[in-house]
Amino acid sequence: MDHIIEVMFSENEIIKRISALGKSISKYYNQSDNNIILIGLLRGSFVFIADLCRNISIPHEVDFMTVSSYENNVHSNGKLRIIKDIHEDIKGKDVLIIEDIIDSGNTLNKVLKFLSLKGPKSLSICVLLNKLDHRKININTEWIGFTISNEFVVGYGIDYAQKYRYLPYIGKLIYKY
Ligand code: IMP
Ligand code: MG
């Protein structure tokens, strides 16, 4: 089966939006005592966090965790598996979780609960894409790149069955039978 990929957000649109997000995040945490840490959820956020951290003008650390909440390729289920925990101690730090997409909210809800047990000073979320149609859990996402409807997207770090992460733009995946 082939896929057709239609550009949804170009490289240019993405970088403009990330520049604005970076400015807003820098301004917000400006008063903080410099204990800011970005935690990227692997693997989908790796391109996003690489661009975002270079648009945040205040000192911060970067760490990663890997979780799995998918029972198959396209739907997330309720369970969360921690495949790789963060490396740094986040106690007393301002933590900003960086995620590619929020859909049902299951993944971020579980990650929030897991990280809050580690005693951060604050815990906020920055997502690149906000899918509203299937939200099951109401979650505060302080920073959002783009809000989209229920379409399957790939590229800019985001995969379908481990494919397409390398695309420099965000594309809509169209199935061709
Ligand atoms: P949630 O747990 O239902 O909020 O789903 C969020 C997770 O599902 C994210 O970590 C994404 O990796 C993944 N996801 C949701 N929509 C898409 C998509 O359109 N393409 C690729 N991954 C997606
Ligand atoms: Mg994911």
Coordinates of C-alpha atoms and ligand atoms in Angstrom, one line a residue:
M1 CA 0.0 0.0 0.0
D2 CA 1.3 3.4 -0.9
H3 CA 0.7 6.7 0.9
I4 CA 0.3 10.1 -0.5
I5 CA 1.5 12.9 1.7
E6 CA 0.0 16.4 1.3
V7 CA 1.8 19.3 2.9
M8 CA -0.2 20.7 5.9
F9 CA 2.5 23.0 7.4
S10 CA 5.6 23.9 5.4
E11 CA 9.1 24.1 6.9
N12 CA 8.7 27.9 6.8
E13 CA 5.4 28.0 8.6
I14 CA 6.7 25.7 11.3
I15 CA 9.8 27.7 12.0
K16 CA 7.9 30.9 12.2
R17 CA 5.5 29.4 14.7
I18 CA 8.3 27.9 16.7
S19 CA 10.1 31.2 16.9
A20 CA 6.9 32.7 18.4
L21 CA 6.6 29.8 20.8
G22 CA 10.2 30.2 21.9
K23 CA 9.7 33.9 22.5
S24 CA 6.6 33.3 24.6
I25 CA 8.2 30.5 26.6
S26 CA 11.4 32.7 27.2
K27 CA 9.2 35.6 28.4
Y28 CA 7.1 33.4 30.7
Y29 CA 10.1 31.8 32.5
N30 CA 12.2 34.9 32.6
Q31 CA 11.5 35.5 36.2
S32 CA 12.3 31.9 37.1
D33 CA 15.6 31.1 39.0
N34 CA 17.0 29.4 35.9
N35 CA 16.0 25.8 36.9
I36 CA 14.2 25.2 33.7
I37 CA 14.2 21.8 32.0
L38 CA 12.6 20.8 28.8
I39 CA 11.6 17.1 28.7
G40 CA 11.0 15.8 25.2
L41 CA 8.9 12.7 24.6
L42 CA 10.7 10.5 22.2
R43 CA 10.7 9.8 19.5
G44 CA 8.0 12.1 18.0
S45 CA 9.3 15.4 19.5
F46 CA 13.0 15.1 18.6
V47 CA 12.9 17.5 15.7
F48 CA 10.5 19.9 17.4
I49 CA 12.6 20.1 20.6
A50 CA 15.8 20.6 18.6
D51 CA 14.2 23.7 16.9
L52 CA 12.3 24.9 19.9
C53 CA 15.3 24.9 22.3
R54 CA 17.3 27.0 19.9
N55 CA 14.5 29.6 20.0
I56 CA 14.4 29.8 23.8
S57 CA 16.7 32.6 24.8
I58 CA 17.0 31.8 28.5
P59 CA 19.2 29.1 30.1
H60 CA 17.6 25.7 30.3
E61 CA 18.4 22.0 30.4
V62 CA 17.1 19.3 28.0
D63 CA 16.2 15.7 28.9
F64 CA 14.1 13.0 27.2
M65 CA 11.8 10.2 28.1
T66 CA 10.3 7.4 26.1
V67 CA 6.8 6.2 26.8
S68 CA 4.5 3.9 24.9
S69 CA 0.8 4.1 24.9
Y70 CA 0.0 2.6 21.6
E71 CA -1.4 -0.9 21.3
N72 CA -1.2 -0.7 17.5
N73 CA 0.0 2.0 15.1
V74 CA -2.8 4.5 15.2
H75 CA -4.7 4.4 18.5
S76 CA -3.5 5.1 21.9
N77 CA -4.9 3.0 24.7
G78 CA -5.1 3.7 28.4
K79 CA -1.9 2.1 29.5
L80 CA 1.4 3.9 29.7
R81 CA 4.7 2.1 29.6
I82 CA 7.8 4.0 30.7
I83 CA 10.5 2.7 28.3
K84 CA 13.1 5.3 29.2
D85 CA 12.8 7.5 32.2
I86 CA 14.4 11.0 32.4
H87 CA 18.0 11.2 33.5
E88 CA 18.0 14.4 35.5
D89 CA 16.6 15.2 38.9
I90 CA 13.6 17.5 38.4
K91 CA 12.9 18.2 42.0
G92 CA 12.2 21.9 42.5
K93 CA 12.7 22.7 38.7
D94 CA 10.3 24.3 36.2
V95 CA 9.5 21.5 33.9
L96 CA 8.2 21.9 30.4
I97 CA 7.1 18.8 28.7
I98 CA 7.6 18.9 24.9
E99 CA 5.3 16.6 22.9
D100 CA 4.5 16.2 19.2
I101 CA 0.7 15.7 19.4
I102 CA -2.1 15.7 21.9
D103 CA -5.1 13.6 20.8
S104 CA -7.1 11.8 23.4
G105 CA -4.9 13.3 26.2
N106 CA -4.1 9.8 27.6
T107 CA -0.3 10.0 27.0
L108 CA 0.2 13.5 28.5
N109 CA -2.2 12.7 31.4
K110 CA -0.1 9.7 32.4
V111 CA 3.2 11.6 31.9
L112 CA 2.0 14.5 34.0
K113 CA 1.0 12.1 36.8
F114 CA 4.4 10.3 36.6
L115 CA 6.5 13.4 36.5
S116 CA 4.5 15.2 39.3
L117 CA 5.6 12.4 41.7
K118 CA 9.2 13.6 41.2
G119 CA 8.4 17.0 42.9
P120 CA 9.0 19.6 40.2
K121 CA 8.3 23.2 41.1
S122 CA 6.0 23.6 38.1
L123 CA 4.9 21.3 35.3
S124 CA 3.7 22.7 32.0
I125 CA 3.1 21.4 28.5
C126 CA 4.1 22.5 25.0
V127 CA 2.7 20.6 22.1
L128 CA 3.3 21.1 18.4
L129 CA -0.1 19.8 17.3
N130 CA -3.3 19.9 19.1
K131 CA -6.0 17.5 17.8
L132 CA -9.3 18.4 19.5
D133 CA -11.8 16.0 18.0
H134 CA -11.0 12.9 20.2
R135 CA -10.0 14.5 23.5
K136 CA -11.1 12.3 26.4
I137 CA -9.2 14.0 29.2
N138 CA -9.1 17.7 29.7
I139 CA -5.5 18.8 30.0
N140 CA -4.0 22.3 30.1
T141 CA -1.6 22.8 27.2
E142 CA 0.1 26.1 27.9
W143 CA 1.8 26.3 24.5
I144 CA 0.3 25.0 21.2
G145 CA 1.9 25.1 17.8
F146 CA -1.1 24.4 15.7
T147 CA -4.6 23.1 16.2
I148 CA -5.8 20.6 13.6
S149 CA -8.8 18.4 13.0
N150 CA -8.7 14.6 13.1
E151 CA -6.2 13.8 10.4
F152 CA -3.3 11.5 10.6
V153 CA -0.1 13.5 10.2
V154 CA 3.5 12.6 9.6
G155 CA 6.9 14.3 9.1
Y156 CA 8.9 16.8 11.2
G157 CA 9.7 13.9 13.6
I158 CA 6.3 12.3 13.5
D159 CA 5.9 8.8 12.1
Y160 CA 3.6 6.3 10.7
A161 CA 5.0 2.8 11.5
Q162 CA 8.5 4.5 11.9
K163 CA 8.3 6.0 8.4
Y164 CA 8.4 9.7 7.3
R165 CA 10.0 11.2 10.4
Y166 CA 12.7 12.8 8.3
L167 CA 10.3 14.9 6.2
P168 CA 11.0 18.6 6.9
Y169 CA 7.3 19.6 6.8
I170 CA 4.2 18.3 8.5
G171 CA 2.1 16.3 6.0
K172 CA -1.3 14.7 6.0
L173 CA -1.2 11.0 5.3
I174 CA -3.6 9.9 2.7
Y175 CA -4.1 6.2 2.2
K176 CA -4.0 4.9 -1.4
Y177 CA -5.4 1.4 -1.9
Ligands
IMP1 P1 -3.0 10.6 22.9 O1 -2.4 9.8 24.0 O2 -4.3 10.0 22.4 O3 -3.2 12.1 23.3 O4 -2.1 10.5 21.6 C1 -0.9 11.2 21.6 C2 0.1 10.4 21.0 O5 -0.3 9.8 19.8 C3 1.3 11.3 20.6 O6 2.4 10.9 21.4 C4 1.6 10.9 19.1 O7 2.8 10.3 19.0 C5 0.5 9.9 18.7 N1 -0.3 10.5 17.6 C6 -1.5 11.0 17.7 N2 -1.9 11.4 16.5 C7 -0.9 11.1 15.6 C8 -0.8 11.3 14.2 O8 -1.6 11.9 13.5 N3 0.4 10.8 13.7 C9 1.4 10.2 14.4 N4 1.3 10.0 15.7 C10 0.1 10.5 16.3
MG2 MG 4.1 9.9 20.8

